[in-house]
PDB file of C-alpha atoms in Angstrom:
ATOM      1  CA  MET A1319     101.845  83.970  95.599  1.00 57.00           C
ATOM      2  CA  SER A1320     103.239  84.585  92.495  1.00 70.00           C
ATOM      3  CA  ASP A1321     100.303  86.144  90.783  1.00 76.00           C
ATOM      4  CA  LEU A1322      99.768  88.398  93.597  1.00 80.00           C
ATOM      5  CA  ARG A1323     103.587  89.377  93.392  1.00 81.00           C
ATOM      6  CA  ASN A1324     103.267  90.018  89.597  1.00 83.00           C
ATOM      7  CA  LEU A1325      99.910  91.878  90.363  1.00 83.00           C
ATOM      8  CA  PHE A1326     101.237  94.449  92.988  1.00 83.00           C
ATOM      9  CA  LEU A1327     104.531  94.647  90.857  1.00 84.00           C
ATOM     10  CA  GLN A1328     102.426  95.843  87.719  1.00 86.00           C
ATOM     11  CA  LEU A1329     100.196  98.085  89.773  1.00 83.00           C
ATOM     12  CA  GLU A1330     103.289  99.926  91.409  1.00 83.00           C
ATOM     13  CA  THR A1331     104.618 100.361  87.788  1.00 85.00           C
ATOM     14  CA  THR A1332     101.385 101.514  86.024  1.00 85.00           C
ATOM     15  CA  LEU A1333     100.352 103.750  89.107  1.00 82.00           C
ATOM     16  CA  GLY A1334     104.045 105.277  89.136  1.00 81.00           C
ATOM     17  CA  SER A1335     103.856 106.110  85.315  1.00 83.00           C
ATOM     18  CA  GLY A1336     100.630 108.148  86.024  1.00 83.00           C
ATOM     19  CA  VAL A1337      97.938 105.501  84.567  1.00 83.00           C
ATOM     20  CA  PRO A1338      94.498 105.678  85.983  1.00 85.00           C
ATOM     21  CA  ILE A1339      93.739 102.974  88.568  1.00 84.00           C
ATOM     22  CA  VAL A1340      90.837 101.392  86.403  1.00 85.00           C
ATOM     23  CA  ARG A1341      93.005 101.431  83.240  1.00 86.00           C
ATOM     24  CA  ALA A1342      95.839 100.127  85.029  1.00 85.00           C
ATOM     25  CA  LEU A1343      93.544  97.248  86.354  1.00 84.00           C
ATOM     26  CA  GLN A1344      92.270  96.588  82.742  1.00 84.00           C
ATOM     27  CA  LEU A1345      95.755  96.406  81.188  1.00 84.00           C
ATOM     28  CA  ILE A1346      97.026  94.005  83.988  1.00 82.00           C
ATOM     29  CA  SER A1347      93.899  91.758  83.688  1.00 81.00           C
ATOM     30  CA  GLU A1348      94.852  91.397  79.885  1.00 79.00           C
ATOM     31  CA  ASN A1349      98.375  90.260  81.200  1.00 77.00           C
ATOM     32  CA  ILE A1350      98.027  88.338  84.468  1.00 77.00           C
ATOM     33  CA  PRO A1351      97.534  84.536  84.518  1.00 73.00           C
ATOM     34  CA  TRP A1352      93.951  83.396  84.383  1.00 76.00           C
ATOM     35  CA  ARG A1353      93.969  82.152  88.105  1.00 76.00           C
ATOM     36  CA  LEU A1354      93.713  85.915  88.859  1.00 77.00           C
ATOM     37  CA  ARG A1355      92.362  87.338  85.818  1.00 81.00           C
ATOM     38  CA  GLY A1356      88.822  87.202  86.893  1.00 83.00           C
ATOM     39  CA  LYS A1357      89.464  88.926  90.092  1.00 85.00           C
ATOM     40  CA  VAL A1358      91.119  91.552  88.842  1.00 84.00           C
ATOM     41  CA  THR A1359      88.295  92.319  86.076  1.00 87.00           C
ATOM     42  CA  GLN A1360      85.762  91.975  88.804  1.00 87.00           C
ATOM     43  CA  ILE A1361      88.039  94.543  90.751  1.00 88.00           C
ATOM     44  CA  ALA A1362      88.404  96.766  87.800  1.00 87.00           C
ATOM     45  CA  LYS A1363      84.612  97.155  87.216  1.00 87.00           C
ATOM     46  CA  SER A1364      83.902  97.856  90.894  1.00 88.00           C
ATOM     47  CA  VAL A1365      86.443 100.780  90.956  1.00 87.00           C
ATOM     48  CA  ASP A1366      84.918 101.944  87.663  1.00 87.00           C
ATOM     49  CA  ARG A1367      81.239 102.160  89.503  1.00 88.00           C
ATOM     50  CA  GLY A1368      83.016 104.358  92.185  1.00 87.00           C
ATOM     51  CA  SER A1369      84.311 101.858  94.786  1.00 87.00           C
ATOM     52  CA  THR A1370      87.605 102.185  96.384  1.00 87.00           C
ATOM     53  CA  LEU A1371      90.505  99.584  95.417  1.00 86.00           C
ATOM     54  CA  SER A1372      90.553  98.260  99.129  1.00 85.00           C
ATOM     55  CA  GLY A1373      86.889  97.742  98.985  1.00 87.00           C
ATOM     56  CA  ALA A1374      86.921  95.935  95.668  1.00 87.00           C
ATOM     57  CA  MET A1375      89.589  93.949  96.781  1.00 86.00           C
ATOM     58  CA  ALA A1376      87.816  92.999 100.115  1.00 85.00           C
ATOM     59  CA  SER A1377      84.728  92.168  98.122  1.00 87.00           C
ATOM     60  CA  ALA A1378      86.820  90.030  95.700  1.00 83.00           C
ATOM     61  CA  GLY A1379      87.875  88.011  98.674  1.00 81.00           C
ATOM     62  CA  ALA A1380      90.667  85.179  98.607  1.00 79.00           C
ATOM     63  CA  PRO A1381      93.729  85.390  97.408  1.00 79.00           C
ATOM     64  CA  PHE A1382      93.251  89.026  98.650  1.00 82.00           C
ATOM     65  CA  THR A1383      94.083  89.283 102.770  1.00 79.00           C
ATOM     66  CA  LYS A1384      93.465  91.120 105.666  1.00 77.00           C
ATOM     67  CA  MET A1385      96.995  92.666 105.165  1.00 73.00           C
ATOM     68  CA  HIS A1386      96.369  93.950 101.538  1.00 81.00           C
ATOM     69  CA  VAL A1387      93.090  95.346 101.955  1.00 81.00           C
ATOM     70  CA  SER A1388      94.552  97.255 105.126  1.00 76.00           C
ATOM     71  CA  PHE A1389      97.434  98.255 103.488  1.00 77.00           C
ATOM     72  CA  ILE A1390      95.878  99.098 100.384  1.00 82.00           C
ATOM     73  CA  ARG A1391      93.249 101.381 102.066  1.00 80.00           C
ATOM     74  CA  PHE A1392      95.911 103.481 103.626  1.00 77.00           C
ATOM     75  CA  GLY A1393      97.996 104.047 100.685  1.00 78.00           C
ATOM     76  CA  GLU A1394      94.588 105.318  98.963  1.00 80.00           C
ATOM     77  CA  GLU A1395      94.072 107.749 102.052  1.00 73.00           C
ATOM     78  CA  ALA A1396      97.730 108.835 102.380  1.00 69.00           C
ATOM     79  CA  GLY A1397      98.144 109.004  98.640  1.00 74.00           C
ATOM     80  CA  CYS A1398     100.879 106.763  98.346  1.00 75.00           C
ATOM     81  CA  LEU A1399      98.769 103.969  96.681  1.00 79.00           C
ATOM     82  CA  GLU A1400     102.035 102.760  94.094  1.00 80.00           C
ATOM     83  CA  LYS A1401     104.431 102.463  97.169  1.00 78.00           C
ATOM     84  CA  VAL A1402     102.184 100.365  99.151  1.00 79.00           C
ATOM     85  CA  CYS A1403     101.794  98.110  96.076  1.00 82.00           C
ATOM     86  CA  GLY A1404     105.605  97.963  95.785  1.00 81.00           C
ATOM     87  CA  ALA A1405     106.105  96.905  99.497  1.00 76.00           C
ATOM     88  CA  LEU A1406     103.232  94.169  98.939  1.00 78.00           C
ATOM     89  CA  ALA A1407     104.894  92.946  95.785  1.00 81.00           C
ATOM     90  CA  ARG A1408     108.522  92.597  97.993  1.00 77.00           C
ATOM     91  CA  HIS A1409     106.308  90.740 100.761  1.00 73.00           C
ATOM     92  CA  ALA A1410     104.648  88.471  98.384  1.00 78.00           C
ATOM     93  CA  GLU A1411     107.964  87.172  96.982  1.00 78.00           C
ATOM     94  CA  ARG A1412     109.219  86.473 100.319  1.00 72.00           C
ATOM     95  CA  GLU A1413     106.277  84.583 101.100  1.00 70.00           C
ATOM     96  CA  LEU A1414     106.433  82.511  97.957  1.00 75.00           C
ATOM     97  CA  SER A1415     110.142  81.754  98.709  1.00 73.00           C
ATOM     98  CA  LEU A1416     109.265  80.553 101.869  1.00 67.00           C
ATOM     99  CA  GLN A1417     106.601  78.505 100.748  1.00 70.00           C
ATOM    100  CA  GLN A1418     108.632  76.794  98.079  1.00 73.00           C
ATOM    101  CA  GLU A1419     111.286  76.198 100.947  1.00 69.00           C
ATOM    102  CA  VAL A1420     108.821  74.169 102.727  1.00 67.00           C
ATOM    103  CA  VAL A1421     107.306  72.088  99.622  1.00 72.00           C
ATOM    104  CA  ASN A1422     110.579  71.558  98.350  1.00 72.00           C
ATOM    105  CA  ALA A1423     111.678  70.038 101.808  1.00 67.00           C
ATOM    106  CA  MET A1424     108.601  67.668 101.944  1.00 70.00           C
ATOM    107  CA  LEU A1425     108.704  66.212  98.595  1.00 74.00           C
ATOM    108  CA  TYR A1426     111.833  63.844  99.137  1.00 71.00           C
ATOM    109  CA  PRO A1427     110.623  62.621 102.079  1.00 71.00           C
ATOM    110  CA  GLY A1428     107.011  62.202 100.876  1.00 74.00           C
ATOM    111  CA  PHE A1429     108.197  60.267  97.768  1.00 76.00           C
ATOM    112  CA  VAL A1430     110.439  57.999 100.259  1.00 72.00           C
ATOM    113  CA  LEU A1431     107.215  57.178 102.342  1.00 74.00           C
ATOM    114  CA  GLY A1432     105.245  56.593  99.086  1.00 77.00           C
ATOM    115  CA  VAL A1433     107.824  53.941  97.677  1.00 75.00           C
ATOM    116  CA  ALA A1434     107.905  52.052 101.089  1.00 74.00           C
ATOM    117  CA  LEU A1435     103.901  51.944 101.261  1.00 75.00           C
ATOM    118  CA  VAL A1436     104.527  50.178  97.646  1.00 77.00           C
ATOM    119  CA  LEU A1437     107.153  47.660  98.818  1.00 75.00           C
ATOM    120  CA  ILE A1438     105.250  46.602 101.821  1.00 75.00           C
ATOM    121  CA  PRO A1439     102.477  44.565 100.178  1.00 78.00           C
ATOM    122  CA  VAL A1440     104.613  43.172  97.538  1.00 76.00           C
ATOM    123  CA  ILE A1441     107.309  41.975  99.713  1.00 73.00           C
ATOM    124  CA  ASN A1442     104.616  40.487 101.740  1.00 74.00           C
ATOM    125  CA  ALA A1443     102.913  38.459  98.496  1.00 75.00           C
ATOM    126  CA  ILE A1444     106.552  37.462  97.359  1.00 71.00           C
ATOM    127  CA  GLN A1445     107.184  35.963 101.156  1.00 68.00           C
ATOM    128  CA  ALA A1446     104.177  34.188 100.846  1.00 70.00           C
ATOM    129  CA  GLY A1447     104.965  32.437  97.713  1.00 70.00           C
ATOM    130  CA  ARG A1448     102.290  34.243  95.585  1.00 76.00           C
ATOM    131  CA  PRO A1449     103.351  36.136  92.343  1.00 77.00           C
ATOM    132  CA  TRP A1450     104.562  39.998  93.389  1.00 69.00           C
ATOM    133  CA  SER A1451     101.722  41.446  91.149  1.00 74.00           C
ATOM    134  CA  GLU A1452      99.083  40.294  93.789  1.00 74.00           C
ATOM    135  CA  GLY A1453     100.500  42.790  95.955  1.00 75.00           C
ATOM    136  CA  VAL A1454      99.749  45.765  93.622  1.00 76.00           C
ATOM    137  CA  PRO A1455      96.060  46.236  94.628  1.00 81.00           C
ATOM    138  CA  THR A1456      97.242  46.461  98.406  1.00 79.00           C
ATOM    139  CA  ALA A1457     100.157  48.831  97.342  1.00 77.00           C
ATOM    140  CA  LEU A1458      97.392  51.003  95.365  1.00 79.00           C
ATOM    141  CA  LEU A1459      94.838  51.079  98.292  1.00 82.00           C
ATOM    142  CA  TYR A1460      97.552  52.325 100.662  1.00 76.00           C
ATOM    143  CA  LEU A1461      98.733  54.498  98.150  1.00 77.00           C
ATOM    144  CA  GLY A1462      95.119  56.094  97.830  1.00 81.00           C
ATOM    145  CA  GLY A1463      94.984  56.232 101.345  1.00 78.00           C
ATOM    146  CA  TYR A1464      98.141  58.114 101.616  1.00 74.00           C
ATOM    147  CA  ALA A1465      96.832  60.724  99.153  1.00 76.00           C
ATOM    148  CA  GLY A1466      93.778  60.837 101.484  1.00 79.00           C
ATOM    149  CA  VAL A1467      95.547  61.889 103.962  1.00 75.00           C
ATOM    150  CA  ILE A1468      97.362  64.394 102.407  1.00 73.00           C
ATOM    151  CA  ILE A1469      94.275  65.834 100.824  1.00 74.00           C
ATOM    152  CA  ALA A1470      92.819  65.737 104.250  1.00 71.00           C
ATOM    153  CA  GLY A1471      95.491  67.664 105.851  1.00 65.00           C
ATOM    154  CA  ILE A1472      95.526  70.257 103.094  1.00 63.00           C
ATOM    155  CA  ALA A1473      91.807  70.569 103.931  1.00 62.00           C
ATOM    156  CA  ILE A1474      92.312  70.985 107.617  1.00 56.00           C
ATOM    157  CA  TRP A1475      94.780  73.566 107.004  1.00 54.00           C
ATOM    158  CA  SER A1476      92.901  75.817 104.887  1.00 51.00           C
ATOM    159  CA  SER A1477      89.934  75.443 107.345  1.00 49.00           C
ATOM    160  CA  SER A1478      88.663  76.926 110.616  1.00 46.00           C
ATOM    161  CA  LEU A1479      90.355  73.950 112.169  1.00 44.00           C
ATOM    162  CA  ALA A1480      93.584  74.922 111.409  1.00 46.00           C
ATOM    163  CA  GLY A1481      93.660  77.378 114.360  1.00 48.00           C
ATOM    164  CA  ALA A1482      92.943  74.610 116.698  1.00 50.00           C
ATOM    165  CA  VAL A1483      95.615  72.368 115.301  1.00 51.00           C
ATOM    166  CA  ASP A1484      98.205  75.088 115.290  1.00 53.00           C
ATOM    167  CA  SER A1485      97.594  75.831 118.709  1.00 56.00           C
ATOM    168  CA  VAL A1486      98.558  72.277 119.621  1.00 58.00           C
ATOM    169  CA  LEU A1487     101.486  71.686 116.999  1.00 62.00           C
ATOM    170  CA  VAL A1488     103.166  74.883 118.102  1.00 61.00           C
ATOM    171  CA  HIS A1489     104.076  73.675 121.370  1.00 61.00           C
ATOM    172  CA  LEU A1490     106.048  70.395 119.864  1.00 66.00           C
ATOM    173  CA  PRO A1491     109.451  70.613 120.528  1.00 66.00           C
ATOM    174  CA  PHE A1492     111.234  70.666 117.062  1.00 65.00           C
ATOM    175  CA  LEU A1493     108.009  71.122 114.731  1.00 68.00           C
ATOM    176  CA  GLY A1494     106.526  73.800 117.099  1.00 71.00           C
ATOM    177  CA  GLY A1495     109.813  75.738 116.481  1.00 74.00           C
ATOM    178  CA  ILE A1496     109.588  75.763 112.880  1.00 76.00           C
ATOM    179  CA  MET A1497     105.955  77.108 113.214  1.00 76.00           C
ATOM    180  CA  LYS A1498     106.485  79.731 115.702  1.00 79.00           C
ATOM    181  CA  GLN A1499     109.491  81.052 113.509  1.00 80.00           C
ATOM    182  CA  THR A1500     107.626  80.873 110.403  1.00 78.00           C
ATOM    183  CA  ALA A1501     104.523  82.722 112.205  1.00 80.00           C
ATOM    184  CA  LEU A1502     106.971  85.598 113.559  1.00 81.00           C
ATOM    185  CA  ALA A1503     108.903  86.103 110.321  1.00 80.00           C
ATOM    186  CA  ARG A1504     105.294  86.546 108.837  1.00 78.00           C
ATOM    187  CA  PHE A1505     104.474  89.285 111.243  1.00 82.00           C
ATOM    188  CA  THR A1506     107.622  91.103 111.572  1.00 82.00           C
ATOM    189  CA  ARG A1507     107.982  91.261 107.699  1.00 79.00           C
ATOM    190  CA  ALA A1508     104.343  92.341 107.401  1.00 79.00           C
ATOM    191  CA  LEU A1509     105.067  95.092 110.071  1.00 82.00           C
ATOM    192  CA  SER A1510     107.954  95.919 108.178  1.00 82.00           C
ATOM    193  CA  VAL A1511     106.214  96.407 105.129  1.00 77.00           C
ATOM    194  CA  GLY A1512     103.375  98.458 106.771  1.00 78.00           C
ATOM    195  CA  LEU A1513     105.642 100.730 108.393  1.00 81.00           C
ATOM    196  CA  ALA A1514     108.154 101.253 105.228  1.00 78.00           C
ATOM    197  CA  ALA A1515     104.893 102.106 103.334  1.00 73.00           C
ATOM    198  CA  GLY A1516     103.783 104.847 105.997  1.00 77.00           C
ATOM    199  CA  VAL A1517     101.182 102.946 107.989  1.00 78.00           C
ATOM    200  CA  PRO A1518     100.721 104.296 111.438  1.00 83.00           C
ATOM    201  CA  LEU A1519     102.033 101.656 114.014  1.00 84.00           C
ATOM    202  CA  VAL A1520      99.225 100.928 115.590  1.00 86.00           C
ATOM    203  CA  GLN A1521      97.280 100.061 112.280  1.00 83.00           C
ATOM    204  CA  ALA A1522     100.333  98.207 110.985  1.00 83.00           C
ATOM    205  CA  LEU A1523     100.341  95.953 114.315  1.00 86.00           C
ATOM    206  CA  GLU A1524      96.563  94.980 114.319  1.00 84.00           C
ATOM    207  CA  THR A1525      96.800  93.963 110.520  1.00 80.00           C
ATOM    208  CA  SER A1526     100.216  92.198 111.001  1.00 81.00           C
ATOM    209  CA  ILE A1527      99.040  90.192 113.794  1.00 83.00           C
ATOM    210  CA  SER A1528      95.880  89.214 112.079  1.00 78.00           C
ATOM    211  CA  VAL A1529      97.819  87.734 109.051  1.00 73.00           C
ATOM    212  CA  CYS A1530     100.712  86.353 110.938  1.00 75.00           C
ATOM    213  CA  GLY A1531      98.838  82.722 110.458  1.00 69.00           C
ATOM    214  CA  ASN A1532      99.148  81.087 113.904  1.00 75.00           C
ATOM    215  CA  PRO A1533      96.580  81.682 116.685  1.00 78.00           C
ATOM    216  CA  TRP A1534      98.791  80.698 119.500  1.00 79.00           C
ATOM    217  CA  ILE A1535     101.412  83.657 118.453  1.00 80.00           C
ATOM    218  CA  GLU A1536      98.506  85.935 117.523  1.00 82.00           C
ATOM    219  CA  LYS A1537      97.213  85.427 121.326  1.00 82.00           C
ATOM    220  CA  GLN A1538     100.842  86.214 122.571  1.00 82.00           C
ATOM    221  CA  LEU A1539     101.032  89.505 120.568  1.00 84.00           C
ATOM    222  CA  ALA A1540      97.372  90.900 120.761  1.00 85.00           C
ATOM    223  CA  HIS A1541      97.997  93.277 123.732  1.00 87.00           C
ATOM    224  CA  LEU A1542     100.553  95.013 121.190  1.00 87.00           C
ATOM    225  CA  PRO A1543      98.121  97.707 119.617  1.00 88.00           C
ATOM    226  CA  ARG A1544      96.773  98.573 123.201  1.00 88.00           C
ATOM    227  CA  HIS A1545     100.275  98.555 124.559  1.00 87.00           C
ATOM    228  CA  VAL A1546     101.805 100.954 121.973  1.00 84.00           C
ATOM    229  CA  GLY A1547      98.413 103.043 121.479  1.00 85.00           C
ATOM    230  CA  GLY A1548      98.843 104.033 125.010  1.00 85.00           C
ATOM    231  CA  GLY A1549     102.518 105.713 124.494  1.00 82.00           C
ATOM    232  CA  LYS A1550     104.578 102.738 125.465  1.00 83.00           C
ATOM    233  CA  GLY A1551     107.500 101.163 123.114  1.00 79.00           C
ATOM    234  CA  LEU A1552     107.206  98.204 120.967  1.00 79.00           C
ATOM    235  CA  ALA A1553     110.172  96.626 122.336  1.00 77.00           C
ATOM    236  CA  SER A1554     108.689  96.595 125.760  1.00 80.00           C
ATOM    237  CA  GLY A1555     105.437  95.199 124.456  1.00 81.00           C
ATOM    238  CA  PHE A1556     107.534  92.091 122.892  1.00 79.00           C
ATOM    239  CA  GLU A1557     108.965  91.641 126.556  1.00 78.00           C
ATOM    240  CA  MET A1558     105.520  91.046 127.894  1.00 77.00           C
ATOM    241  CA  SER A1559     104.731  88.421 125.577  1.00 75.00           C
ATOM    242  CA  GLY A1560     108.105  86.629 125.615  1.00 68.00           C
ATOM    243  CA  CYS A1561     107.504  84.943 122.108  1.00 70.00           C
ATOM    244  CA  LEU A1562     110.933  86.977 120.931  1.00 71.00           C
ATOM    245  CA  PRO A1563     114.612  86.019 121.898  1.00 72.00           C
ATOM    246  CA  GLY A1564     116.350  88.583 123.834  1.00 73.00           C
ATOM    247  CA  THR A1565     118.947  89.553 121.248  1.00 71.00           C
ATOM    248  CA  LEU A1566     115.958  90.533 118.580  1.00 73.00           C
ATOM    249  CA  ARG A1567     114.031  92.597 121.126  1.00 76.00           C
ATOM    250  CA  GLU A1568     117.404  94.552 121.688  1.00 80.00           C
ATOM    251  CA  MET A1569     117.607  95.074 118.032  1.00 79.00           C
ATOM    252  CA  ILE A1570     113.725  96.355 117.671  1.00 79.00           C
ATOM    253  CA  THR A1571     114.969  98.787 120.782  1.00 81.00           C
ATOM    254  CA  VAL A1572     117.882 100.186 118.709  1.00 82.00           C
ATOM    255  CA  GLY A1573     115.549 100.362 115.762  1.00 82.00           C
ATOM    256  CA  GLU A1574     112.976 102.337 117.731  1.00 79.00           C
ATOM    257  CA  GLN A1575     115.384 104.689 119.201  1.00 81.00           C
ATOM    258  CA  SER A1576     117.456 105.239 115.760  1.00 82.00           C
ATOM    259  CA  GLY A1577     114.453 105.736 113.889  1.00 80.00           C
ATOM    260  CA  ARG A1578     115.158 102.757 111.964  1.00 83.00           C
ATOM    261  CA  LEU A1579     112.500 100.276 113.095  1.00 82.00           C
ATOM    262  CA  PRO A1580     111.281  99.007 109.430  1.00 82.00           C
ATOM    263  CA  GLU A1581     114.975  97.851 108.527  1.00 82.00           C
ATOM    264  CA  MET A1582     115.429  96.225 111.885  1.00 83.00           C
ATOM    265  CA  LEU A1583     112.132  94.457 111.680  1.00 82.00           C
ATOM    266  CA  ASP A1584     113.256  93.131 108.117  1.00 80.00           C
ATOM    267  CA  LYS A1585     116.451  91.831 109.767  1.00 82.00           C
ATOM    268  CA  THR A1586     114.259  90.326 112.355  1.00 81.00           C
ATOM    269  CA  ALA A1587     112.087  88.719 109.732  1.00 80.00           C
ATOM    270  CA  THR A1588     115.095  87.559 107.568  1.00 81.00           C
ATOM    271  CA  PHE A1589     116.261  85.759 110.747  1.00 82.00           C
ATOM    272  CA  PHE A1590     113.116  83.658 111.701  1.00 80.00           C
ATOM    273  CA  GLU A1591     112.910  82.895 108.108  1.00 76.00           C
ATOM    274  CA  GLN A1592     116.644  81.444 108.002  1.00 80.00           C
ATOM    275  CA  GLU A1593     116.105  79.625 111.143  1.00 81.00           C
ATOM    276  CA  ALA A1594     112.957  77.890 110.006  1.00 77.00           C
ATOM    277  CA  ALA A1595     114.788  77.251 106.804  1.00 75.00           C
ATOM    278  CA  ASN A1596     117.625  75.832 108.761  1.00 80.00           C
ATOM    279  CA  ARG A1597     115.191  73.452 110.789  1.00 78.00           C
ATOM    280  CA  ILE A1598     113.513  72.482 107.247  1.00 73.00           C
ATOM    281  CA  GLY A1599     116.663  71.645 106.006  1.00 74.00           C
ATOM    282  CA  MET A1600     117.728  69.373 108.913  1.00 77.00           C
ATOM    283  CA  VAL A1601     114.225  67.566 108.338  1.00 72.00           C
ATOM    284  CA  MET A1602     114.918  67.434 104.800  1.00 69.00           C
ATOM    285  CA  LYS A1603     118.165  65.576 105.426  1.00 73.00           C
ATOM    286  CA  ILE A1604     116.994  63.545 108.584  1.00 76.00           C
ATOM    287  CA  LEU A1605     113.540  62.359 107.677  1.00 70.00           C
ATOM    288  CA  PRO A1606     114.607  60.232 104.099  1.00 69.00           C
ATOM    289  CA  ALA A1607     117.525  58.738 106.249  1.00 74.00           C
ATOM    290  CA  LEU A1608     115.373  57.785 108.889  1.00 75.00           C
ATOM    291  CA  LEU A1609     112.384  56.295 106.355  1.00 70.00           C
ATOM    292  CA  PHE A1610     114.991  54.374 104.726  1.00 72.00           C
ATOM    293  CA  LEU A1611     116.356  52.802 107.685  1.00 77.00           C
ATOM    294  CA  ILE A1612     112.836  51.923 108.626  1.00 74.00           C
ATOM    295  CA  VAL A1613     111.969  50.329 105.048  1.00 69.00           C
ATOM    296  CA  ALA A1614     115.350  48.592 105.297  1.00 73.00           C
ATOM    297  CA  ALA A1615     115.025  47.050 108.703  1.00 76.00           C
ATOM    298  CA  TYR A1616     111.454  45.831 107.654  1.00 70.00           C
ATOM    299  CA  VAL A1617     112.580  44.432 104.471  1.00 68.00           C
ATOM    300  CA  GLY A1618     115.689  42.638 106.242  1.00 72.00           C
ATOM    301  CA  TYR A1619     113.159  41.434 108.759  1.00 72.00           C
ATOM    302  CA  ARG A1620     111.254  39.640 105.967  1.00 67.00           C
ATOM    303  CA  ILE A1621     114.274  38.378 104.363  1.00 68.00           C
ATOM    304  CA  ILE A1622     115.561  36.744 107.477  1.00 70.00           C
ATOM    305  CA  GLY A1623     112.188  34.942 108.690  1.00 66.00           C
ATOM    306  CA  TYR A1624     111.849  33.930 104.712  1.00 62.00           C
ATOM    307  CA  TRP A1625     114.904  32.293 104.894  1.00 65.00           C
ATOM    308  CA  GLN A1626     114.643  31.177 108.440  1.00 66.00           C
ATOM    309  CA  GLY A1627     111.517  29.253 107.426  1.00 62.00           C
ATOM    310  CA  MET A1628     113.151  27.850 104.414  1.00 62.00           C
ATOM    311  CA  PHE A1629     116.127  26.177 106.473  1.00 61.00           C
ATOM    312  CA  SER A1630     113.687  24.920 109.034  1.00 66.00           C
ATOM    313  CA  ALA A1631     111.515  23.367 106.139  1.00 60.00           C
ATOM    314  CA  LEU A1632     115.075  21.838 104.908  1.00 60.00           C
ATOM    315  CA  GLY A1633     115.900  20.625 108.186  1.00 58.00           C
ATOM    316  CA  ASN A1634     112.605  18.868 108.907  1.00 56.00           C
TER     317      ASN A1634
END
């Protein structure tokens, strides 16, 4: 995500300075990290052969999404490509910030759980009167299984199964709230970016819905392009879906009436991001303590059982 932010920032700067797009892409490919260098070089060659930038991005595939392709296409058609690139750079920066918050929140609980998995077989070996080192192979086996679960989770998240999983998880009491707020933040932020860049509302809605990242939210919002295309207001469309709080619907109504809809959508996205961050912060505080309590209870149970056995043997 940081590479995408840098790419769009450099595109905004070079195109705004009057550099031809092919030359701009060639210059960027020389200064961008290797992870994206090949894609940018491929895009530059395609554009040089006569392709549009949006078409070249679509052919290049990941990490370029439907939102990037759709908004870049509009920028090409409307003659405001550098403005769209700047908006996409700011969007990528906010996405990167949100991802970092989630990862940072899960690092410490993950570490605590890993330590617990190592301690359990070691304690079992000591209690059984064996050298503690005999518990190490089992501990390594547990850690291997733990790593396998994490890798499987990442694979599921990146595959087509993620949609079915998200549709179930979104209804969970606490985790579901985080997933809803994150998806709505992505949707409202993308919509704000599109409108600020001059993308027509219906087109911006279609693109923003497709990139929100949660099938359940997509289903709740799927009627919005038809609703707005029929001449009705965006706020009334949100009221039909019922996935936005009433206060935020009022903000969007005010934005529509005052002509400040992109600004209100940006504030709405910030609200959802802050709410998701607050919940993630609570998880980060509660989960390590809960894991410590579980580990401490287990260790205490095994120690008490060990001394009870010792006292019973002495009494006999």
